[in-house]
CSV table of C-alpha atoms (C1' of nucleotides) in Angstrom, one decimal:
chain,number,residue,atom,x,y,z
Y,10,UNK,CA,-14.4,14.9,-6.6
Y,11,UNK,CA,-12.9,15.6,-10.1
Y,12,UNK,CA,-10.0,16.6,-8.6
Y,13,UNK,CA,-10.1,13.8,-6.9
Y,14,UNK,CA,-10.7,11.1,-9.9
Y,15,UNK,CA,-7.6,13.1,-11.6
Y,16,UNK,CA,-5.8,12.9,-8.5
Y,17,UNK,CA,-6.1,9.0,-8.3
Y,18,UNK,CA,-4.8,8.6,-11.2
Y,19,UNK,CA,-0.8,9.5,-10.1
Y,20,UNK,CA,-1.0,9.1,-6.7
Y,21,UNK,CA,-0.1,6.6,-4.2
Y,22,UNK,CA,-3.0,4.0,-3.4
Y,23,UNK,CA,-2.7,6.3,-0.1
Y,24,UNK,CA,-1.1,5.9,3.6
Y,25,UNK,CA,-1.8,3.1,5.4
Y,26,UNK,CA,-4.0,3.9,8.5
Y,27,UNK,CA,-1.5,4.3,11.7
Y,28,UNK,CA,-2.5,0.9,13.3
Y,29,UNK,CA,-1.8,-1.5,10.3
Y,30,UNK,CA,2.1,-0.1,9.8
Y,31,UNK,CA,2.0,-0.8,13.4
Y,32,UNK,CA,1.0,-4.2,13.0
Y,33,UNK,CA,3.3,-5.0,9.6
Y,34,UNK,CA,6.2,-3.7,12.1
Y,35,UNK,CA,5.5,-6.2,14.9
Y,36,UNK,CA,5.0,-8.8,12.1
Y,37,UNK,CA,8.6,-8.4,10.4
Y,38,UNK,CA,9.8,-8.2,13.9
Y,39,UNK,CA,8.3,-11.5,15.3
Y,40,UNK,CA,8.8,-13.4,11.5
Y,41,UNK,CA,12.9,-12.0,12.2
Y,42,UNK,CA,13.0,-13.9,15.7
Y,43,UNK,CA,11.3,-17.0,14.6
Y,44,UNK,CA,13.2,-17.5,11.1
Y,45,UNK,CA,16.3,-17.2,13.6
Y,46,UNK,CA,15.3,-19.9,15.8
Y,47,UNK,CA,13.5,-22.1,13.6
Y,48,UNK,CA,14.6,-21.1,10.3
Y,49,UNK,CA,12.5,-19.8,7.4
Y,50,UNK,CA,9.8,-23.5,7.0
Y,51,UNK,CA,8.2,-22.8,10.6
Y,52,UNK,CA,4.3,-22.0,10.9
Y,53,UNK,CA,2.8,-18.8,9.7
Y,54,UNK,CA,0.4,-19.3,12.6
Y,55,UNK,CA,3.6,-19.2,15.4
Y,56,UNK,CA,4.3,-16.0,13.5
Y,57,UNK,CA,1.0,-14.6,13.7
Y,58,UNK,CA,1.0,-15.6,17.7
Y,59,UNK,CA,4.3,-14.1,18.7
Y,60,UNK,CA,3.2,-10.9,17.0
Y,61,UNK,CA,0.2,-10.9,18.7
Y,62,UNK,CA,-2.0,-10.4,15.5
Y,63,UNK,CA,-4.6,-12.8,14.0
Y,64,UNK,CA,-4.3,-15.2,11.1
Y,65,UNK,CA,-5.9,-12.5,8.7
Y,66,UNK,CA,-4.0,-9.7,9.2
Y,67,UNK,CA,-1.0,-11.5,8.1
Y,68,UNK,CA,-2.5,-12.3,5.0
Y,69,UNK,CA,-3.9,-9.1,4.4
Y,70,UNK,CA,-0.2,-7.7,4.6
Y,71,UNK,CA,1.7,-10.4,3.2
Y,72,UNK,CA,-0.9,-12.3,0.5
Y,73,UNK,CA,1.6,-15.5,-0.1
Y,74,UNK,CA,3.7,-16.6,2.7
Y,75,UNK,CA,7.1,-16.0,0.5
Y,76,UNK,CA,5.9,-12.5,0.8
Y,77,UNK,CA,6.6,-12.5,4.3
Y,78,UNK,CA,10.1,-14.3,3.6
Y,79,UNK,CA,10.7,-11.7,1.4
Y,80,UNK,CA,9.6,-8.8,3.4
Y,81,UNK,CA,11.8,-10.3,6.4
Y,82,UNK,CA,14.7,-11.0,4.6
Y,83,UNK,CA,14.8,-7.1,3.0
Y,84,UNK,CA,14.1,-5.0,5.8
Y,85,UNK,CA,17.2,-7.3,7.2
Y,86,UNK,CA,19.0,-6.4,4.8
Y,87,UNK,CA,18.7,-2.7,5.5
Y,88,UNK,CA,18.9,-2.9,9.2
Y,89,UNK,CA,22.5,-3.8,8.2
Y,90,UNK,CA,23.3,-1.4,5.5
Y,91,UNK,CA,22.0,1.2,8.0
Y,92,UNK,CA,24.0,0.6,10.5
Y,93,UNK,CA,27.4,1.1,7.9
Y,94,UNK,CA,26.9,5.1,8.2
Y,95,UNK,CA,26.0,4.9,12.2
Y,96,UNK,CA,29.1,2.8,13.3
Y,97,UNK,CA,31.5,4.8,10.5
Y,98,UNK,CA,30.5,8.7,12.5
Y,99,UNK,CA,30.5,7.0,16.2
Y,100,UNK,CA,33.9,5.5,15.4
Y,101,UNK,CA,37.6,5.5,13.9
Y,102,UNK,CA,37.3,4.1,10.7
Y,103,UNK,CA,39.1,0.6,11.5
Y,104,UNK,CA,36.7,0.5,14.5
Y,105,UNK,CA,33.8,1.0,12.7
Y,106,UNK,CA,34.7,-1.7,9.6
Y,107,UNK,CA,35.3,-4.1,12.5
Y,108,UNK,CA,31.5,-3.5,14.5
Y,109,UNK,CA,29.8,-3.8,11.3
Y,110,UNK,CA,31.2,-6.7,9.9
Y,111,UNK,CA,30.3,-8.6,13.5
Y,112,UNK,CA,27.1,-6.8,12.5
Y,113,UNK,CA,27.2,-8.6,9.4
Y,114,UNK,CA,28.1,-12.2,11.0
Y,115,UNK,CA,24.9,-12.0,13.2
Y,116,UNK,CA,23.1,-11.5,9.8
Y,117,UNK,CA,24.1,-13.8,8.0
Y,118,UNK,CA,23.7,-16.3,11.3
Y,119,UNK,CA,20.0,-15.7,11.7
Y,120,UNK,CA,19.7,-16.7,8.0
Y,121,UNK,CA,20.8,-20.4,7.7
Y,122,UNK,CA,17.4,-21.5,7.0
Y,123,UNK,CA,17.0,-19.5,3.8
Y,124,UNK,CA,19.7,-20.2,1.5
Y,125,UNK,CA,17.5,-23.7,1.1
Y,126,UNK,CA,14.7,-21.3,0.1
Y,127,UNK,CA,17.1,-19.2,-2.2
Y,128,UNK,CA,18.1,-22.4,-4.0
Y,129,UNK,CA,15.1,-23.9,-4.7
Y,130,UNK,CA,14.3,-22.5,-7.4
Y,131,UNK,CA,11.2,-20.3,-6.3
Y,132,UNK,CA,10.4,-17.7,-8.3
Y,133,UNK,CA,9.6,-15.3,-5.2
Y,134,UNK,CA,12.8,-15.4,-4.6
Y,135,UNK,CA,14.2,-14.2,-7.6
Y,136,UNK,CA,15.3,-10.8,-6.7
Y,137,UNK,CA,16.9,-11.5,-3.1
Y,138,UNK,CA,20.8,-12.1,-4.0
Y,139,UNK,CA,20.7,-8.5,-5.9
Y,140,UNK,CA,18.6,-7.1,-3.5
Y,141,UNK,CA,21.2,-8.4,-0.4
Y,142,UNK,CA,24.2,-6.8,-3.5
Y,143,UNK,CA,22.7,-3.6,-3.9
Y,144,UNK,CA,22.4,-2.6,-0.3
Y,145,UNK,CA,25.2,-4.3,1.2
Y,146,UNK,CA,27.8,-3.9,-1.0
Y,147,UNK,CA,27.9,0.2,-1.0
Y,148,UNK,CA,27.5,-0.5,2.4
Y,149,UNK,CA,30.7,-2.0,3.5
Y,150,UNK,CA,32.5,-0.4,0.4
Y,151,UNK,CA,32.1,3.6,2.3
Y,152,UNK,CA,33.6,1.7,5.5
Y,153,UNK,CA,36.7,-0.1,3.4
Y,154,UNK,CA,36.9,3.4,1.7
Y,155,UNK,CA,37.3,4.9,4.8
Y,156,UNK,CA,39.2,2.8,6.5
Y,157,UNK,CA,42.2,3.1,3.4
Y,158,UNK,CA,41.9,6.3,3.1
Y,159,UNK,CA,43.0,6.4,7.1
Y,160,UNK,CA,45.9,3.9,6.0
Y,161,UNK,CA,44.4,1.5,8.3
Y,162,UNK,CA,43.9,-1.2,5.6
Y,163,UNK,CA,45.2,-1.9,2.8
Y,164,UNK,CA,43.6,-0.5,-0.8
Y,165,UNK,CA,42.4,-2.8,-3.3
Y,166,UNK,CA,40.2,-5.3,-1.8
Y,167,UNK,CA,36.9,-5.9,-3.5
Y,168,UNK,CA,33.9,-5.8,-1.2
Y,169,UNK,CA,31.5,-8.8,-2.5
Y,170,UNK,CA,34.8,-11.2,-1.7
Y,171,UNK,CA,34.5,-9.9,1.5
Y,172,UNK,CA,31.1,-10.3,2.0
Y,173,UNK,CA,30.6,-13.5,0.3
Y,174,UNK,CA,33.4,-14.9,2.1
Y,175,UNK,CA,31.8,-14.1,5.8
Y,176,UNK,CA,28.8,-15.7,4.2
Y,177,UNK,CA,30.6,-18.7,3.4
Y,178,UNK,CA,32.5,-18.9,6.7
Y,179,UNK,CA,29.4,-18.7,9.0
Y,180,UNK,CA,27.3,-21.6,6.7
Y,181,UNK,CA,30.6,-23.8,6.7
Y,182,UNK,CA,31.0,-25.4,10.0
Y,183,UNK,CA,27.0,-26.2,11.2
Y,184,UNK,CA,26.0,-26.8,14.2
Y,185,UNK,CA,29.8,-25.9,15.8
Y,186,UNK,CA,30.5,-22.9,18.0
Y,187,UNK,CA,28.7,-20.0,17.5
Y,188,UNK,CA,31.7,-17.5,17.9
Y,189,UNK,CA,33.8,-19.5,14.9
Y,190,UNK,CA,31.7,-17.3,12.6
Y,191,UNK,CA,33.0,-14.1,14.4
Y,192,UNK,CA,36.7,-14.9,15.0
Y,193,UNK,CA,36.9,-16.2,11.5
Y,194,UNK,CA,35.7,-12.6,10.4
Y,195,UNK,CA,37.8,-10.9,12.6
Y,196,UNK,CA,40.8,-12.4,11.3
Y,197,UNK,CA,39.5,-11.2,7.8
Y,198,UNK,CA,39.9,-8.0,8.8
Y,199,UNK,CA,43.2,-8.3,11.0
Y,200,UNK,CA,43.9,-9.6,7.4
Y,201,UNK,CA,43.5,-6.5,6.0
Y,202,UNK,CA,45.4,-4.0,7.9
Y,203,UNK,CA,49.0,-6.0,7.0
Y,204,UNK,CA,50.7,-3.5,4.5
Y,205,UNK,CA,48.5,-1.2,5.0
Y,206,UNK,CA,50.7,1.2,4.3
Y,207,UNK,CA,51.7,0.4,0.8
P,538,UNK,CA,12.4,-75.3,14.9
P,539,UNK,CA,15.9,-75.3,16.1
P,540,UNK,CA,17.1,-75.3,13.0
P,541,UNK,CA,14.7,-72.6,12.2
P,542,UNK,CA,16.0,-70.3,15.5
P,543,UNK,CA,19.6,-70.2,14.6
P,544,UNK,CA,18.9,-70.3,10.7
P,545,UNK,CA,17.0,-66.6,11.6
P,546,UNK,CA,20.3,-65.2,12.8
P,547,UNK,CA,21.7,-64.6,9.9
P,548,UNK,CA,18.5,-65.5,7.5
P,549,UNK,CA,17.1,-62.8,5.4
P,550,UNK,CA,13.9,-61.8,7.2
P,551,UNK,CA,11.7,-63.5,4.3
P,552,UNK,CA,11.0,-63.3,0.5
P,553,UNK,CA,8.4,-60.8,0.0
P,554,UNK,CA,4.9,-61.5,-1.3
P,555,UNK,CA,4.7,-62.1,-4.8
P,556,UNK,CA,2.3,-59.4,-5.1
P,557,UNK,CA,3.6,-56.7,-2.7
P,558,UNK,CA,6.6,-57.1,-5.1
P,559,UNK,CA,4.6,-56.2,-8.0
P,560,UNK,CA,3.2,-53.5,-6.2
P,561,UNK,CA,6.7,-51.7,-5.2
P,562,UNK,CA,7.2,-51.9,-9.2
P,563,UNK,CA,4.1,-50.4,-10.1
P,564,UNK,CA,5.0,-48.0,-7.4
P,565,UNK,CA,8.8,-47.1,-8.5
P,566,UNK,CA,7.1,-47.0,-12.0
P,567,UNK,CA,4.2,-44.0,-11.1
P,568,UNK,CA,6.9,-42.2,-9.0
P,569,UNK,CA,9.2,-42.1,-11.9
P,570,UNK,CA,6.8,-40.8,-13.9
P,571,UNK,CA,4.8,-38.0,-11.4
P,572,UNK,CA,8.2,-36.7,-10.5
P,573,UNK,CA,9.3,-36.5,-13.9
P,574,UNK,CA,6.2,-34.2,-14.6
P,575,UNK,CA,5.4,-32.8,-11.2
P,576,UNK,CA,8.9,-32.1,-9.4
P,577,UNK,CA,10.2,-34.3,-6.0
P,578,UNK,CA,7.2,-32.2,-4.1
P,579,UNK,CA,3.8,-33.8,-6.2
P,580,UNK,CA,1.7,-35.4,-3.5
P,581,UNK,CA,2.1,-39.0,-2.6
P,582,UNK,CA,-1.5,-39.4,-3.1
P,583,UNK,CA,-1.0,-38.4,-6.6
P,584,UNK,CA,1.7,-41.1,-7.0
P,585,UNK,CA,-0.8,-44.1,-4.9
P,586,UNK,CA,-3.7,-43.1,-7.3
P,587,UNK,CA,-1.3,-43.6,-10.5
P,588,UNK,CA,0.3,-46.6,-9.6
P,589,UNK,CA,-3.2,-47.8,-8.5
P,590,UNK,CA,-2.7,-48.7,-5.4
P,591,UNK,CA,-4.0,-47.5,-1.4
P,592,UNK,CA,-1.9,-44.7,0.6
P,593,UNK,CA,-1.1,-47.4,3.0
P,594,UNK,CA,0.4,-49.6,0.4
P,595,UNK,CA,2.8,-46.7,-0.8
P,596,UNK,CA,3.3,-46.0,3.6
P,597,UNK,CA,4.0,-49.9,4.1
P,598,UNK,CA,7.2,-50.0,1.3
P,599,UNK,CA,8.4,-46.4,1.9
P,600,UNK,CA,7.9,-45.1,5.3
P,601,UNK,CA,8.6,-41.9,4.6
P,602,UNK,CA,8.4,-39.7,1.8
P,603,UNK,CA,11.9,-39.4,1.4
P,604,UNK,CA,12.0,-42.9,1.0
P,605,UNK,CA,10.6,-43.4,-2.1
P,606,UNK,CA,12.3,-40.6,-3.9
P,607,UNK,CA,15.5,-42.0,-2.3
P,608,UNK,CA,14.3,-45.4,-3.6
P,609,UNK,CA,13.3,-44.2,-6.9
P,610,UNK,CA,16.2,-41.8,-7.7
P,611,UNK,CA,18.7,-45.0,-7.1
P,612,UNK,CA,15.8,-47.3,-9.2
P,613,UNK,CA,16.5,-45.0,-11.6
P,614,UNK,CA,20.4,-44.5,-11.4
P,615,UNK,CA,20.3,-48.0,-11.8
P,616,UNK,CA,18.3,-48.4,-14.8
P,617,UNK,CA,20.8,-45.8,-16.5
P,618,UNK,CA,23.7,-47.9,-15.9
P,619,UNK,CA,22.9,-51.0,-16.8
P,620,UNK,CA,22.1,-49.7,-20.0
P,621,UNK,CA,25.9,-49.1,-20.4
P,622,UNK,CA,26.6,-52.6,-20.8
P,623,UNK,CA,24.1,-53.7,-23.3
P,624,UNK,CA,24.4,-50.3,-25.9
P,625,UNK,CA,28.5,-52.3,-25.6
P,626,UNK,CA,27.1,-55.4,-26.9
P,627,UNK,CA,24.9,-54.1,-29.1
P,628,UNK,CA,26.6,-51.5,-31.1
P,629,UNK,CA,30.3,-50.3,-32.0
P,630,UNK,CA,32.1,-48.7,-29.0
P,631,UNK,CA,31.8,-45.0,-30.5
P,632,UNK,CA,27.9,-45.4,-31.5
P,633,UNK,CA,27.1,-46.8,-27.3
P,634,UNK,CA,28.9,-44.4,-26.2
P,635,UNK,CA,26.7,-41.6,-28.1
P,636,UNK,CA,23.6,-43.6,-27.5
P,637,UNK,CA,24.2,-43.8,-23.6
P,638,UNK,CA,24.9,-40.1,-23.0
P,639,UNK,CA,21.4,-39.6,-24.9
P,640,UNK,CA,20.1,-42.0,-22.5
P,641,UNK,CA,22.0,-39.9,-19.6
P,642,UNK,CA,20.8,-36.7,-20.6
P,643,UNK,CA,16.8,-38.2,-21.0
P,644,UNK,CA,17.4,-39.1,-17.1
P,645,UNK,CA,19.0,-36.0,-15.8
P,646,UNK,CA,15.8,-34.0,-17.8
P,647,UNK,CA,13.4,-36.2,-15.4
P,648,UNK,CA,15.1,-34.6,-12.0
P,649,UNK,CA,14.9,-31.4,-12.6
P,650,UNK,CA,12.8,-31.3,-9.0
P,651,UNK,CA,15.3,-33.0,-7.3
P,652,UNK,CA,18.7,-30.7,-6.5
P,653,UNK,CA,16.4,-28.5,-4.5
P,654,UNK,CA,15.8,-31.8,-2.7
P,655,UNK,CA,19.4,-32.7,-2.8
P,656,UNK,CA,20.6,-29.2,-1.7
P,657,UNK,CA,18.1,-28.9,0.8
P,658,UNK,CA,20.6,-30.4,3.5
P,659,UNK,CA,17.6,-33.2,4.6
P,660,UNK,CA,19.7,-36.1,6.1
P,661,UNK,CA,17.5,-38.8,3.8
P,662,UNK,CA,19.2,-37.4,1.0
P,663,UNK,CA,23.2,-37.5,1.9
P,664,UNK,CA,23.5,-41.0,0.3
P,665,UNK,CA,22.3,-40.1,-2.9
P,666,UNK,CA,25.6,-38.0,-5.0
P,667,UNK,CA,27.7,-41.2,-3.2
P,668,UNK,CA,25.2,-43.4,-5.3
P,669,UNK,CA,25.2,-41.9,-8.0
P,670,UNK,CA,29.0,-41.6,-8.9
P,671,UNK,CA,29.8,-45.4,-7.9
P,672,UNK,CA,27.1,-46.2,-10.5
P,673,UNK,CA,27.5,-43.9,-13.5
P,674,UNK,CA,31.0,-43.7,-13.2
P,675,UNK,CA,32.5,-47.1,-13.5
P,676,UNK,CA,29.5,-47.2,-16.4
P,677,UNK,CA,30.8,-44.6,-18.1
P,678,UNK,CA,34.0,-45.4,-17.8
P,679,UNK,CA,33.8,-48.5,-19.8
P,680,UNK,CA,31.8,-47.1,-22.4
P,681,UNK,CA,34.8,-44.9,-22.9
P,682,UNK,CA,37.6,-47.3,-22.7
P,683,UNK,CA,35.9,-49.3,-25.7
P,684,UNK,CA,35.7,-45.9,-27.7
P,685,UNK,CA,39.4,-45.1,-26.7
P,686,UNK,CA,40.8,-48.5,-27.0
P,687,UNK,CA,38.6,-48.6,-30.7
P,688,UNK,CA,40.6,-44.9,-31.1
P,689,UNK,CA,37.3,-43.3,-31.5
P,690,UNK,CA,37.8,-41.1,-29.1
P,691,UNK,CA,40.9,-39.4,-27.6
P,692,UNK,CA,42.2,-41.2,-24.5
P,693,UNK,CA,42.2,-39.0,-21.0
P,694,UNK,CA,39.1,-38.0,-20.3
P,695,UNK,CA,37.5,-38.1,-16.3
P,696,UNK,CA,34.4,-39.6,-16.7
P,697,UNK,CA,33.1,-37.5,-13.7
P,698,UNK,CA,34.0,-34.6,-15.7
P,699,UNK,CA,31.7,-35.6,-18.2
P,700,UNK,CA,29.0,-36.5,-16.6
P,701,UNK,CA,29.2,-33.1,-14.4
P,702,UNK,CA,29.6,-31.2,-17.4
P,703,UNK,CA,25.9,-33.0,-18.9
P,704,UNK,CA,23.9,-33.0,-15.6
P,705,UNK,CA,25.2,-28.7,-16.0
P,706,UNK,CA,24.0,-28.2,-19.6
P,707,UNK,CA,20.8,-30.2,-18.5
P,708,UNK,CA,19.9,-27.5,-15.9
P,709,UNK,CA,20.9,-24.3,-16.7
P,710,UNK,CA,18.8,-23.9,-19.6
P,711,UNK,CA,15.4,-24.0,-17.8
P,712,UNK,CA,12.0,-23.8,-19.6
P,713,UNK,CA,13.9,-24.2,-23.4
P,714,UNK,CA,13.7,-26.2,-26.3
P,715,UNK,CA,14.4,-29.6,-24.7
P,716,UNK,CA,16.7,-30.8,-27.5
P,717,UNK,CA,19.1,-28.3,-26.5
P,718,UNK,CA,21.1,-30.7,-24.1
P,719,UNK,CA,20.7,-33.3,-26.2
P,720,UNK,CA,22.4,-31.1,-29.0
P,721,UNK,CA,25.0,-29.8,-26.6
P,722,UNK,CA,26.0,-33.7,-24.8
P,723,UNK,CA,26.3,-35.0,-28.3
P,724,UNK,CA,28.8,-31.9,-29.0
P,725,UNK,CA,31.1,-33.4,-26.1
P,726,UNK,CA,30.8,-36.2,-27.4
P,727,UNK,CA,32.1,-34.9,-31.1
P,728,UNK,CA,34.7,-32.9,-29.4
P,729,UNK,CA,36.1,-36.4,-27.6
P,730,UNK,CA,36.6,-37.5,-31.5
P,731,UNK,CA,39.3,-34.6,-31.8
P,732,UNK,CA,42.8,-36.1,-31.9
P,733,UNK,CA,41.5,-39.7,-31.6
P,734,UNK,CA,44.6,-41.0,-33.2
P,735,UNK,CA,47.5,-39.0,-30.4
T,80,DG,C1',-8.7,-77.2,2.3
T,81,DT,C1',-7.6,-74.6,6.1
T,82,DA,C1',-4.9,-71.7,9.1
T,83,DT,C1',-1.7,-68.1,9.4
T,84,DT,C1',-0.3,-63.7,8.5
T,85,DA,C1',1.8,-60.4,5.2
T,86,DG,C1',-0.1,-57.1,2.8
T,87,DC,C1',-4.0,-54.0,1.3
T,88,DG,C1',-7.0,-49.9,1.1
T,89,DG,C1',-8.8,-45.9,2.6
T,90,DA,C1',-10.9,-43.5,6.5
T,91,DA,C1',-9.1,-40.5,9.9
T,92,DC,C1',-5.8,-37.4,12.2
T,93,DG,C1',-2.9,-33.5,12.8
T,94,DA,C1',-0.4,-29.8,10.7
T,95,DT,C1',-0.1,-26.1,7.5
T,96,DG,C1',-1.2,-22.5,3.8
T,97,DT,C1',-5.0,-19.8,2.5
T,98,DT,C1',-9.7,-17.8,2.2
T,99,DC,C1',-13.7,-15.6,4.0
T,100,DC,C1',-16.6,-12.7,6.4
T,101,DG,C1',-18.8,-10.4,10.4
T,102,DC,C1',-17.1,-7.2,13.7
T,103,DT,C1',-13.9,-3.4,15.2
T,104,DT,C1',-11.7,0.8,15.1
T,105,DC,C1',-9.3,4.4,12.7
T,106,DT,C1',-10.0,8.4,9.7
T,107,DT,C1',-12.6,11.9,7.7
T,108,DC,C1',-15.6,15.6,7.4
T,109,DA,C1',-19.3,18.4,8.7
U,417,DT,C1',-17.4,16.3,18.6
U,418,DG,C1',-19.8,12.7,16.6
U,419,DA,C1',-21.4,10.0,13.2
U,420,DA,C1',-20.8,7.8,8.6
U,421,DG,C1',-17.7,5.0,5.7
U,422,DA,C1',-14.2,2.1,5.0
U,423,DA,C1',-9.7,0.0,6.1
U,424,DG,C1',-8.3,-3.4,8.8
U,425,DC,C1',-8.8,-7.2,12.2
U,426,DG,C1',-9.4,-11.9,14.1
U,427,DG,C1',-10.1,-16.5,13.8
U,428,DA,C1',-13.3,-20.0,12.2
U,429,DA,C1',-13.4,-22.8,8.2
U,430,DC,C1',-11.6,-25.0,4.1
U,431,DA,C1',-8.3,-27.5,1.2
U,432,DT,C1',-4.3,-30.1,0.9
U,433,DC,C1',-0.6,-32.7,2.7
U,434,DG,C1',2.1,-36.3,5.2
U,435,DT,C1',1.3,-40.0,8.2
U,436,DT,C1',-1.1,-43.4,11.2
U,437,DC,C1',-4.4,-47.0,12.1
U,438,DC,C1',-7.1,-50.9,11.7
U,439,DG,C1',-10.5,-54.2,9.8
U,440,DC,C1',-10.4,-57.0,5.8
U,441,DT,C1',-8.3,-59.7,1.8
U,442,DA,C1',-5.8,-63.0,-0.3
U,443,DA,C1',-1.1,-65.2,-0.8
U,444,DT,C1',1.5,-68.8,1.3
U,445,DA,C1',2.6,-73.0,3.9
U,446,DC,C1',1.2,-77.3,5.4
DNA sequence: GTATTAGCGGAACGATGTTCCGCTTCTTCA
DNA sequence: TGAAGAAGCGGAACATCGTTCCGCTAATAC
């Protein structure tokens, strides 16, 4: 027990028990789907239900609502930085730029509802546009890296104008055709490969 | 009765109620004030309870929510503007011109709470940048013709410039010493002074 | 002065975020 | 393996909003 008491003191709070991480996964799965289709002001409850998990449990994972926003909006945010290194070994460097920046485009497309939530000030949000830099941007920089170094694109372009630019393409026409966003960013990249050589 | 039939065609539906009128001032007045203290988002009841009147008073003027921010933000667009005018009579052109961008800079601090409103993408709102240039502009404007035709002030300046410029320095310094726009607008206005004479 | 009705106040409704607590079930340890 | 012990669960209950509704009040017209 003294061990214990000294133990506490560095360790982690400890593991959570094998049914809850099952539940928190169901939770940022169902949130994802209903932030897409109903963007990021619909119903905790409707969350709760799709995941098929009470009002409490919920809470108990993710105290303030904006938590869960939060919580969504990062393990997003990874899903697509993981799939960078996935697509770049399964596929010729040009290839693989191209797959994740469609990748990318789907992103960005289930998140319309939140740039309202970014601007507005909330403190909760705070840390998201660094958070979405940090993991994106090495991200899509090992793929442009690889991609040049193939000669398949030209050298010199800076990632975050790339990204920001997709981000700005699929918010700017609204409620229009839901490819735009996609042959917009494909063009980017066409963009790319013109003296690729040089 | 005739008469009254085709007179309603093209009649205004009727003069309001002498008190009900008094009422939507009281209202406009309390909203001013709860939003300039509370943000866009206090509650309405908040607002009714100020003003001193019932919830279904506040429901019967303004419908909606949105409506009485809508109608309050252009009250108070309005109030701003035609103070333009009488600073003109009242003092020499370069002294109304310094004395209404104080005045602008005092109603820019009260909507703080309101671009999260305006950038929230809410249909209620679209109308209200439109507003608020075809009021403050011309306004503006005048106030800086006097100065330039008095050669107070150098001659070329976009008043939209300006007034962008203000509503900026009002918001990017969040929770700081309020004085600090007020110190930085009447900088612009010093720096208009340089080469008065060209 | 009386009739008409615009306008008033606030109770009530429905939706939503959040809290609470008794019950369930996982984990641990003998 | 089985029985504490506690982490975790579910959903009723609460508080707060926006909004609706309706019986009453009082301003207006004649």
């Amino acid at each position: 027990m003294k061990k214990q008491i000294i133990a506490a003191k560095d360790s982690q709070p400890r593991p959570k028990r094998a049914d809850a991480q099952r539940k928190v996964g169901s939770l940022l799965k169902a949130a994802t789907e209903v932030f897409a289709e109903s963007g990021v002001d619909a119903p905790v409850r409707e969350i709760a239900e799709r995941a098929g998990v009470g009002l409490g449990t919920v809470y108990r994972h993710f105290p303030q609502r904006s938590d869960l926003i939060v919580a969504v909006f990062q393990s997003n945010v990874d899903a697509c930085a993981d799939t960078a290194p996935v697509l770049a070994d399964k596929h010729p460097p040009l290839k693989a730029l191209s797959l994740w920046m469609e990748r990318y485009v789907d992103f960005i497309a289930t998140k319309r509802g939140l740039c309202k939530a970014l601007y507005s000030g909330d403190a909760a949000y705070k840390a998201l546009p660094e958070y979405f830099n940090s993991r994106l941007r090495p991200a899509l920089m090992s793929l442009l890296d690889g991609a040049v170094e193939a000669k398949a694109v030209r050298p010199g372009t800076d990632p975050n104008d790339l990204l920001v630019a997709v981000a700005n393409l699929c918010n700017a026409g609204y409620g229009r055709d839901p490819q735009h966003a996609r042959r917009m960013a494909k063009l980017l990249v066409d963009g790319l490969r013109y003296r690729a050589e040089d």
